[in-house]
Amino acid sequence: QIEAYNIIPARKMPPRRSHEYGFSDDDNSPKSLIFDQIHVRYYDQTLGDNPSTSCGPPLSLDWSYEIGESEAIDEYEKNRGQRRNASELMMSSFDRRFFLSRECGH
């Protein structure tokens, strides 16, 4: 399963945290948006239809998911660890074929 994050804005209020973004509209009044919680979903993977894979079958997220944990965004950012680079996010064609035959029966 793939872990996905759903970040939901909490409410409008004056800026207080480093991860807030202020903006103004036509009336020049200050606005802000605060991201409060991260809600995790675990998605199944399935055979995809993306033509951009250079070799082997593509994988996609399935529509079905399981609801995971929720956490304050500040706690998540404090504990999440290092971000992965692009090469760490890619799956080889061998791994995709193996996954599809083992997990999906293709």
XYZ file of C-alpha atoms in Angstrom, residues 12-64:
53
model
C -8.673 31.582 8.682
C -6.887 33.525 11.417
C -3.896 35.846 11.839
C -0.525 34.291 10.891
C 1.329 32.576 13.750
C 3.335 29.680 12.282
C 6.211 29.416 9.822
C 4.227 27.210 7.393
C 1.454 29.767 6.801
C 1.121 31.772 3.632
C -0.430 35.238 3.719
C -2.003 36.775 0.664
C -4.159 39.756 -0.272
C -7.098 40.075 -2.609
C -8.495 43.141 -4.386
C -9.519 44.987 -1.220
C -5.926 44.810 0.150
C -7.048 43.233 3.411
C -4.552 40.721 4.865
C -5.583 37.074 4.653
C -3.969 33.881 5.883
C -4.486 30.164 5.632
C -3.380 27.719 8.321
C -2.769 24.015 7.736
C -3.615 22.278 10.969
C -3.797 18.470 10.553
C -2.411 15.789 8.270
C -4.728 12.855 7.623
C -3.013 9.746 6.229
C -4.642 7.356 3.750
C -3.136 4.042 2.624
C -3.914 3.346 -1.046
C -3.697 0.026 -2.836
C -1.736 -0.090 -6.093
C -2.947 -1.507 -9.387
C -1.953 -1.788 -13.041
C -1.934 1.728 -14.447
C -2.418 3.423 -17.795
C 0.330 6.074 -17.705
C 2.268 5.893 -20.989
C 5.358 7.682 -19.641
C 7.067 4.600 -18.171
C 10.128 3.848 -20.264
C 9.965 0.087 -19.758
C 7.502 -2.304 -18.206
C 3.969 -1.831 -16.915
C 2.953 1.346 -15.073
C 1.498 1.297 -11.561
C -1.305 3.538 -10.327
C -3.065 4.141 -7.057
C -6.333 2.264 -6.766
C -9.533 4.023 -5.718
C -9.792 1.984 -2.523
